[in-house]
CSV table of C-alpha atoms in Angstrom, one decimal:
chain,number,residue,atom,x,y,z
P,1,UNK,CA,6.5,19.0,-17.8
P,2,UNK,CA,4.7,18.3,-15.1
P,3,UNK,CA,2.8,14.7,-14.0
P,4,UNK,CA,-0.3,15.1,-15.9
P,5,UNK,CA,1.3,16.2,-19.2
P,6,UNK,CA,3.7,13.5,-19.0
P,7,UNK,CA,1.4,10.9,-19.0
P,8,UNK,CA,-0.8,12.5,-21.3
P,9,UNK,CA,2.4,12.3,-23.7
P,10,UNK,CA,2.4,8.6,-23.3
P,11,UNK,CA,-0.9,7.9,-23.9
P,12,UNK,CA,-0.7,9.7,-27.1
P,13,UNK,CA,1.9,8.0,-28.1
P,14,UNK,CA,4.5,10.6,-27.9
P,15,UNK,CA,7.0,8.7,-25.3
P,16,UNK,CA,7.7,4.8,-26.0
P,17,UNK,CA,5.8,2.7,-23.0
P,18,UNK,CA,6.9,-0.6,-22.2
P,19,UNK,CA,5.1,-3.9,-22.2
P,20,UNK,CA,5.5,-3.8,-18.8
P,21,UNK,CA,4.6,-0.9,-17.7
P,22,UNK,CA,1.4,-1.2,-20.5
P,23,UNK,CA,-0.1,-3.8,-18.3
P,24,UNK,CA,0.6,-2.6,-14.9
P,25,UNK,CA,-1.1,0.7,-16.5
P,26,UNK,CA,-3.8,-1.5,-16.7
P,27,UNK,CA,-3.8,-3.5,-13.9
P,28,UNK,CA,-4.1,-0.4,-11.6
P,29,UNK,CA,-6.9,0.9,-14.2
P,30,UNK,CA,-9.1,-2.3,-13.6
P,31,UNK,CA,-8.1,-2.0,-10.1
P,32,UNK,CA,-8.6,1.3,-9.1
P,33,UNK,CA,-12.0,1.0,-10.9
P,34,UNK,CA,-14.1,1.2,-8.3
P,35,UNK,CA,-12.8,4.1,-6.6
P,36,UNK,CA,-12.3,5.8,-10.4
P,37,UNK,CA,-16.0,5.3,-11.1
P,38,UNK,CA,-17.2,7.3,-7.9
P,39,UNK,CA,-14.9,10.0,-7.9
P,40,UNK,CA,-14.5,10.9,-11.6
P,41,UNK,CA,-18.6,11.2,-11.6
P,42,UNK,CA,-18.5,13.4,-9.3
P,43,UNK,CA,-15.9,15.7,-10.3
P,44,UNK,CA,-17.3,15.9,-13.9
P,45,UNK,CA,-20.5,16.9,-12.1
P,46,UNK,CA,-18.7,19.4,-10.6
P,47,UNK,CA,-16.8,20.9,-12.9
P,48,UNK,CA,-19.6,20.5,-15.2
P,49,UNK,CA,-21.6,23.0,-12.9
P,50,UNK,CA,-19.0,25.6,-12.7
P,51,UNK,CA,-18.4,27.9,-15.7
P,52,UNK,CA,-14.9,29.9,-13.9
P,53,UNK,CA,-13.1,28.7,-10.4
P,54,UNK,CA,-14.0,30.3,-7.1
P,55,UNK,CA,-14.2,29.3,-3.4
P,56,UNK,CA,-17.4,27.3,-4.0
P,57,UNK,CA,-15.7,25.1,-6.2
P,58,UNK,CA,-12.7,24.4,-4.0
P,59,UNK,CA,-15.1,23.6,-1.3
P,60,UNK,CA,-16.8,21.2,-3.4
P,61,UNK,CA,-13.7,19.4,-4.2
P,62,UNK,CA,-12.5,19.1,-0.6
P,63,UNK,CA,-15.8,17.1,0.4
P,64,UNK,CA,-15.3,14.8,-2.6
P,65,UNK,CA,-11.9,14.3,-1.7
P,66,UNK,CA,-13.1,13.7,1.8
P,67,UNK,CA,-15.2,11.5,1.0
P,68,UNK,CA,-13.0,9.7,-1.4
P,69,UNK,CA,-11.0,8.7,2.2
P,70,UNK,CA,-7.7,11.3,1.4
P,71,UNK,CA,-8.0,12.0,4.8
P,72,UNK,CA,-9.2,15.7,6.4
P,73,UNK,CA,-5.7,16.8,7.0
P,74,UNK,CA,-4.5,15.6,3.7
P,75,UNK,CA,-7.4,17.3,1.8
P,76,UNK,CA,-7.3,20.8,3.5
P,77,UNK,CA,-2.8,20.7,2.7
P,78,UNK,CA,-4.0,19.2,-0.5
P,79,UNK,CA,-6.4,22.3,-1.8
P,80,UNK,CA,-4.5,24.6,-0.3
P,81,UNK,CA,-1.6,23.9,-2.9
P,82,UNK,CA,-4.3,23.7,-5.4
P,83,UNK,CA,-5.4,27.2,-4.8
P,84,UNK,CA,-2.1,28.7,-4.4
P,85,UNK,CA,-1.0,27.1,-8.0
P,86,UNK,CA,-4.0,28.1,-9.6
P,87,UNK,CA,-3.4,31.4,-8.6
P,88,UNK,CA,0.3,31.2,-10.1
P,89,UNK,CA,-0.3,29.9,-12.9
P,90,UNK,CA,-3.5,31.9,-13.8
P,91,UNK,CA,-6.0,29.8,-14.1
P,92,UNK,CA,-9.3,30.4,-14.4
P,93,UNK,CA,-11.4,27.3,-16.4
P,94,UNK,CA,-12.4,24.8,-14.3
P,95,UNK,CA,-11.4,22.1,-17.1
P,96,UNK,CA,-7.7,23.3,-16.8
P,97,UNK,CA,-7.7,22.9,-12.8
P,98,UNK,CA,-8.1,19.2,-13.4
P,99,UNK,CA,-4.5,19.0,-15.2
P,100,UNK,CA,-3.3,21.2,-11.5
P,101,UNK,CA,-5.2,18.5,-9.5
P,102,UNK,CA,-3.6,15.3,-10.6
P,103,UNK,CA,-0.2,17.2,-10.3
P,104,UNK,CA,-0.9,18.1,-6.8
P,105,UNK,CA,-1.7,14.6,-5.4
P,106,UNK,CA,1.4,13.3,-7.3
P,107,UNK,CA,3.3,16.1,-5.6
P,108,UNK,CA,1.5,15.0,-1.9
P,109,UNK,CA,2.8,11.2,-2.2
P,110,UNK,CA,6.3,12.2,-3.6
P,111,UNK,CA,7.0,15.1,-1.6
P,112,UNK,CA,10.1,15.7,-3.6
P,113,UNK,CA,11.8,12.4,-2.9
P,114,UNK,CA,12.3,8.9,-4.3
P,115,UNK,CA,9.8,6.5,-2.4
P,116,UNK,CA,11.7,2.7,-2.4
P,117,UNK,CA,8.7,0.2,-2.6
P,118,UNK,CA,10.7,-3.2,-2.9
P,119,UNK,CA,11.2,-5.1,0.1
P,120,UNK,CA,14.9,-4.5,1.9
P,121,UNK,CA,17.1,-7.9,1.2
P,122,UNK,CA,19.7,-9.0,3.1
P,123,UNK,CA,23.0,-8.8,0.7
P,124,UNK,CA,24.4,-11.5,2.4
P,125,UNK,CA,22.7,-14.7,4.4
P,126,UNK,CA,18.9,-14.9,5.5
P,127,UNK,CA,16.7,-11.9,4.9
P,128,UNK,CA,13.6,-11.9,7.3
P,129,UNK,CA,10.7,-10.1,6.9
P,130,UNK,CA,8.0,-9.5,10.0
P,131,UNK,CA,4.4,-9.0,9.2
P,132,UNK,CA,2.0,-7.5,11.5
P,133,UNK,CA,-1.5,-6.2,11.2
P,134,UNK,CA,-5.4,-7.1,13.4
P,135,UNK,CA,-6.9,-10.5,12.2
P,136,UNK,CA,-8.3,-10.4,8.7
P,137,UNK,CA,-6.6,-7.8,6.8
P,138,UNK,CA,-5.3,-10.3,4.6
P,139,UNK,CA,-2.1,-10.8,6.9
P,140,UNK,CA,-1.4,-14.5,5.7
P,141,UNK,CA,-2.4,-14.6,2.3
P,142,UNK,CA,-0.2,-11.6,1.6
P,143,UNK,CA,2.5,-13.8,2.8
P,144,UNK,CA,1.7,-16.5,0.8
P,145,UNK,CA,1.3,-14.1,-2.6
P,146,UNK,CA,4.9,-12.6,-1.7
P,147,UNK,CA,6.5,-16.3,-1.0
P,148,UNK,CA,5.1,-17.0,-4.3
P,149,UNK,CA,6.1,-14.1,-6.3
P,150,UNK,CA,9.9,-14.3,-4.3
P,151,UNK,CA,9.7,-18.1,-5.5
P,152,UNK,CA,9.2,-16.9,-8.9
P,153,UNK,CA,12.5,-15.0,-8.8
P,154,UNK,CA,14.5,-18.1,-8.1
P,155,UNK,CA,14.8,-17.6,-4.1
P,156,UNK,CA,13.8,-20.1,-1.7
P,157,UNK,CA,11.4,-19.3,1.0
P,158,UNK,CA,9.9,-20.6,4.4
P,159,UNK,CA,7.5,-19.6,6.6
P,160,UNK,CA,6.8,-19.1,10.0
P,161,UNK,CA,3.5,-19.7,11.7
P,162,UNK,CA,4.1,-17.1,14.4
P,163,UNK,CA,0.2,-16.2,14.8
P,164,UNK,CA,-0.3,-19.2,17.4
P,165,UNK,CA,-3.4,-17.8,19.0
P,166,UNK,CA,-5.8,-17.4,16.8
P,167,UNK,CA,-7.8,-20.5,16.1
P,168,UNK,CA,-7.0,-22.2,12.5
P,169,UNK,CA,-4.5,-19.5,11.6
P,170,UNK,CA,-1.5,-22.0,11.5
P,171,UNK,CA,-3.4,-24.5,9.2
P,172,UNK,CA,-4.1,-22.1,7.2
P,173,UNK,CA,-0.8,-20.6,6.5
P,174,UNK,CA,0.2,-24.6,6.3
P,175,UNK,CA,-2.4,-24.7,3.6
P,176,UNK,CA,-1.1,-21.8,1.7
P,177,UNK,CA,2.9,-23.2,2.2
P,178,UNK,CA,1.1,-26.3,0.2
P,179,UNK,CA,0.1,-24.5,-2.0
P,180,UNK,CA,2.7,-22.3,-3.3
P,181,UNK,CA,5.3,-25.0,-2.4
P,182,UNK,CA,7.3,-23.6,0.6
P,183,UNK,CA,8.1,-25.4,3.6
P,184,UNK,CA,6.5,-23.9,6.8
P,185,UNK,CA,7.7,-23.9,10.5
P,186,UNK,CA,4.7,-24.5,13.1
P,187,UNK,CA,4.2,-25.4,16.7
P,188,UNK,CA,0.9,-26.5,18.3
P,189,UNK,CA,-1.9,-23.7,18.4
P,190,UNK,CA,-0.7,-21.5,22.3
P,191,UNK,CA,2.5,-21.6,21.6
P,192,UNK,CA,5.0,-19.0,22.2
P,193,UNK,CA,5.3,-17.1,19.0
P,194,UNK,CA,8.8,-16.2,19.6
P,195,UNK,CA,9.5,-19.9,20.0
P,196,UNK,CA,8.4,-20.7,16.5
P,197,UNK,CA,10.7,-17.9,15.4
P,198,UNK,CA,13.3,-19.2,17.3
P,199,UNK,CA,13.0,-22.8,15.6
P,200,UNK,CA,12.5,-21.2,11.6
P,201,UNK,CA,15.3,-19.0,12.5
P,202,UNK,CA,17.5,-22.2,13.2
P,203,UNK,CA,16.3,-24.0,10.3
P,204,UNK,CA,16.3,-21.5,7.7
P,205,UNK,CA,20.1,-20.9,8.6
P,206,UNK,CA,20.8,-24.8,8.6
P,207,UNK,CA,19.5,-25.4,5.2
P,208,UNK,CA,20.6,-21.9,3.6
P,209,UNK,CA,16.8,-20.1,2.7
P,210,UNK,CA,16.8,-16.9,1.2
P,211,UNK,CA,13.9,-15.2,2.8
P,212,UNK,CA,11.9,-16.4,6.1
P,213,UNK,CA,8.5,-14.8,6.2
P,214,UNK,CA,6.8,-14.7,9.5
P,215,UNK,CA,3.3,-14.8,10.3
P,216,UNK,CA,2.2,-13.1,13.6
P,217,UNK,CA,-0.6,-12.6,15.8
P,218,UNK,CA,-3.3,-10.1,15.4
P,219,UNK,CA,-5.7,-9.4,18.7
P,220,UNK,CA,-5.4,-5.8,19.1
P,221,UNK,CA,-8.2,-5.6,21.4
P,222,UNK,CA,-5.6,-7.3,23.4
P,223,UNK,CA,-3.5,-4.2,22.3
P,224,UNK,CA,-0.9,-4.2,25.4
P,225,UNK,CA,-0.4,-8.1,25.1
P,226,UNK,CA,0.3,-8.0,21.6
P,227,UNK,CA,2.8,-5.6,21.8
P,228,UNK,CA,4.8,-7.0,24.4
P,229,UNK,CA,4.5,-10.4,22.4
P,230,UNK,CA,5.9,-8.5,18.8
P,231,UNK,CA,8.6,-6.9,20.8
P,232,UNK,CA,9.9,-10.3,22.0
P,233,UNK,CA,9.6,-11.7,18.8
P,234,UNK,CA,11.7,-9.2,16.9
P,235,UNK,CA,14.6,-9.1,20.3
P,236,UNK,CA,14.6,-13.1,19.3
P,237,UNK,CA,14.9,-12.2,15.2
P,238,UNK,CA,17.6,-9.9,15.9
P,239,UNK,CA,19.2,-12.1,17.9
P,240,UNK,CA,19.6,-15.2,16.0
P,241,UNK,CA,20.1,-12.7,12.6
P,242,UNK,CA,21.7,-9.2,13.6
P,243,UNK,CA,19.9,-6.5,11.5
P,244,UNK,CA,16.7,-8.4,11.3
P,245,UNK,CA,14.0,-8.2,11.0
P,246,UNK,CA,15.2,-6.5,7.4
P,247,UNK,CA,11.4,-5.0,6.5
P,248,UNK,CA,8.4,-5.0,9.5
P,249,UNK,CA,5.2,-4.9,6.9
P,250,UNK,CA,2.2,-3.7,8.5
P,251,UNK,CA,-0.8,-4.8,6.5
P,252,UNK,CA,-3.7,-2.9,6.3
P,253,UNK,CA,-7.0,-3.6,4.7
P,254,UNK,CA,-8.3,-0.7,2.5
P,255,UNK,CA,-11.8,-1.4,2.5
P,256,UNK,CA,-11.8,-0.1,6.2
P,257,UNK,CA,-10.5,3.6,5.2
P,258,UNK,CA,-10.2,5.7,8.2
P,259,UNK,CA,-10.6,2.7,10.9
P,260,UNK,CA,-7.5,1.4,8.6
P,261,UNK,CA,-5.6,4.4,9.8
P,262,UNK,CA,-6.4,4.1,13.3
P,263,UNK,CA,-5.0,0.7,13.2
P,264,UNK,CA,-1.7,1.5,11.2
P,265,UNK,CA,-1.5,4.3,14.3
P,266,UNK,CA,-1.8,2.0,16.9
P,267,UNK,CA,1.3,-0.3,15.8
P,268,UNK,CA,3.3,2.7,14.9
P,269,UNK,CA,3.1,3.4,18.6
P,270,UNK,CA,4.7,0.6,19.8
P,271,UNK,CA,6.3,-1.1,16.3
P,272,UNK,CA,9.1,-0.5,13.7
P,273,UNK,CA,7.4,-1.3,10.7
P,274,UNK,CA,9.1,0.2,7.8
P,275,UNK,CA,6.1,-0.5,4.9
P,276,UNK,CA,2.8,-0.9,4.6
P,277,UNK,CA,1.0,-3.3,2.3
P,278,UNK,CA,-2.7,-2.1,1.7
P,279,UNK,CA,-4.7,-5.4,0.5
P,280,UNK,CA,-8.2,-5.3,-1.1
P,281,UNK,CA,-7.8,-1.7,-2.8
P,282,UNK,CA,-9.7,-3.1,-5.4
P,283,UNK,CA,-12.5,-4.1,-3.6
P,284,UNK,CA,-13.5,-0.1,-2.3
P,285,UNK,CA,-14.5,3.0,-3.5
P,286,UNK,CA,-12.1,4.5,-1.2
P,287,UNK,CA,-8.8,4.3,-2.8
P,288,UNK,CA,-7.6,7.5,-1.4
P,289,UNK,CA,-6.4,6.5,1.9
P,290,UNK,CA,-3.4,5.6,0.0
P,291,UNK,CA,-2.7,9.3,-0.1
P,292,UNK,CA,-3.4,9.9,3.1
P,293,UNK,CA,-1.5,6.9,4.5
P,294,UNK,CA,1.6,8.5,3.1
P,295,UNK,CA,0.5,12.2,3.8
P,296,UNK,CA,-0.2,11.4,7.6
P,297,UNK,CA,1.5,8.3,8.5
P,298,UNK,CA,4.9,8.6,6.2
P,299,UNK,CA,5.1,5.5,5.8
P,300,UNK,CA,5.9,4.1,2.1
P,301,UNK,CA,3.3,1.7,0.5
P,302,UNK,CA,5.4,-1.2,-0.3
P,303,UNK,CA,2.5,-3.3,-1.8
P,304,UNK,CA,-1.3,-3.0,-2.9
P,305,UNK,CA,-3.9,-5.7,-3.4
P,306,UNK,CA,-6.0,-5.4,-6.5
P,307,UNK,CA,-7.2,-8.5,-6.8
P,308,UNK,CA,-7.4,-12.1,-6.0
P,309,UNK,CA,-4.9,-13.8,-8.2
P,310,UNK,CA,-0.9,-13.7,-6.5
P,311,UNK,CA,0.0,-11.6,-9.0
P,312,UNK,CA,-2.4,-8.8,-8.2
P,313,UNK,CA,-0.7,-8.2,-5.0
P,314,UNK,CA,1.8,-5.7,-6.7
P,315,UNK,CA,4.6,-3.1,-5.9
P,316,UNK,CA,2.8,0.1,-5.0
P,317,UNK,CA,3.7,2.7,-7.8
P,318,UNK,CA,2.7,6.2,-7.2
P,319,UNK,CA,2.4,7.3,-11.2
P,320,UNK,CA,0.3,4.2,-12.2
P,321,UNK,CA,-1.8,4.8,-8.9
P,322,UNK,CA,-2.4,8.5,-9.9
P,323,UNK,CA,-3.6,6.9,-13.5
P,324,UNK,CA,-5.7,4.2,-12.4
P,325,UNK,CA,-7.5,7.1,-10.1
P,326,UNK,CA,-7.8,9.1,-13.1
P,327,UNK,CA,-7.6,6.6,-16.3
P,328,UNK,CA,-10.4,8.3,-18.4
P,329,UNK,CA,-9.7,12.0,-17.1
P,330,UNK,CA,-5.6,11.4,-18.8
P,331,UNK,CA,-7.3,8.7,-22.1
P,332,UNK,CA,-9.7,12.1,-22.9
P,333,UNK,CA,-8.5,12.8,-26.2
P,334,UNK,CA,-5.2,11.0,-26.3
């Protein structure tokens, strides 16, 4: 059975659901709404105008897809598979290529293997987790949303206000530390970054935290600069705890689509970073770069944004970001 039919199954009652995954069903549904509303009208315009499948119609789907910020490269491997399984399978109504679609794109983010999205903890002692990303992705309240969730699982948390350039950025992670009731580790605004790390590394381990979250800087028209400072921050992190940092998480701000990839290219040049949180999804009508973030980049989305609230900064789940895509395209008769 493949993707589609499986959550068809479910919808129709056919497999027990639980309350859990029921509401992130529908958190992703009211997420993902946006980007649902713009690309479901347009394929059921489409496939409304075409009576049996031919080249025009592929074409078609690859400039919605496009446009839907999948990515060019991902699009073109994308109907390419589309067209060789429609031709295995026979198919010739345009109503039954949907079902082929949504298994495709599931197929695309899988790619036959298990894709981990919680964060890597350290079995024993501190775990330490490095954030990076260009000012105003959503770099420190993503912190503060993961300190609070982590908080809510009985571990205690600090933070570390490594991004000591730009201006207000350490009161601002101080306010957030306030407000989600974790201690955070500052210096004055020009310090050295990897000093601040230096002094949360030393007080984490003195008073036995779980998790130290650290904040860093962001210029990357300074591009060169901001390297060279995250690559002495991590050789201090991996001093004072060997095998740290234990996750680098690049966050990415979705409303910027293809600029967002350009970004997440630029630190993969010079950076480590083993996940990707993608804030604001909820807030575009480009949802796809999720695809094409995985596709091109390989990097597994650890966590997406879809809303404002802490608890809308969620794992990233492939199957319930396939259904929020296509919620009314699966509910169609179930």
């Amino acid at each position: 059975m493949g993707f589609f039919d499986r959550i068809k199954s479910a919808l129709g009652g056919k497999k027990e659901v639980s309350d859990t995954e029921r509401r992130a069903q529908e958190n992703y549904k009211e997420g993902l709404k946006k980007t649902r509303g713009t690309l479901l009208t347009q394929l059921q315009s489409l496939f409304a105008d075409y009576t049996d499948i031919n080249e025009d119609l592929f074409q078609e789907l690859e400039d919605i897809f496009i446009m839907a910020d999948i990515g060019v490269d991902t699009v073109v491997d994308f109907i390419g598979q589309l067209k060789e399984a429609a031709l295995e399978a026979g198919v010739t109504d345009p109503k039954e290529l949907q079902r082929l679609m949504v298994d495709k794109l599931f197929e695309i983010y899988v790619k036959g293997e298990f894709v981990n999205s919680n964060l890597k903890m350290n079995k024993e002692g501190l775990t330490v987790i490095l954030f990076v990303g260009v000012n105003g992705v959503g770099k420190t309240t993503s912190i503060a949303k993961i300190a609070h969730q982590l908080k809510g699982r009985g571990k205690s948390v600090m933070l570390a206000a490594g991004d000591t350039f730009r201006a207000g950025a350490i009161e601002q992670l101080q306010v957030w530390g306030e407000r989600v009731g974790v201690p955070v580790v500052s210096l004055k605004e020009g310090s050295d970054p990897s000093a601040v790390m230096f002094d949360a590394l030393k007080q984490a381990k003195a008073e036995g935290v779980d998790v130290l979250l650290c904040d860093t800087a962001g210029r990357l028209q300074n591009k060169v600069n901001l390297m060279k400072e995250l690559e002495k921050v991590k050789r201090v992190i991996e001093r004072e705890v060997p095998g740290a940092p234990h996750d680098t998480l690049l966050v990415v701000d979705a409303t910027t689509g293809q600029n967002g990839m350009s970004q997440a290219k630029a630190f993969l040049d010079t950076t480590e970073v083993s996940g990707i949180i993608l804030t604001k999804l909820d807030g575009t009508a480009k949802g796809g770069i999720v695809l094409a973030i995985r596709n091109e980049i390989g990097i597994p989305i650890k966590y997406v944004g879809l809303g404002e609230k802490p608890e809308d900064l969620v794992h990233f789940d492939i199957e319930q970001y396939i259904y929020g895509l296509f919620a009314d395209l699966f509910e169609d008769g179930a």
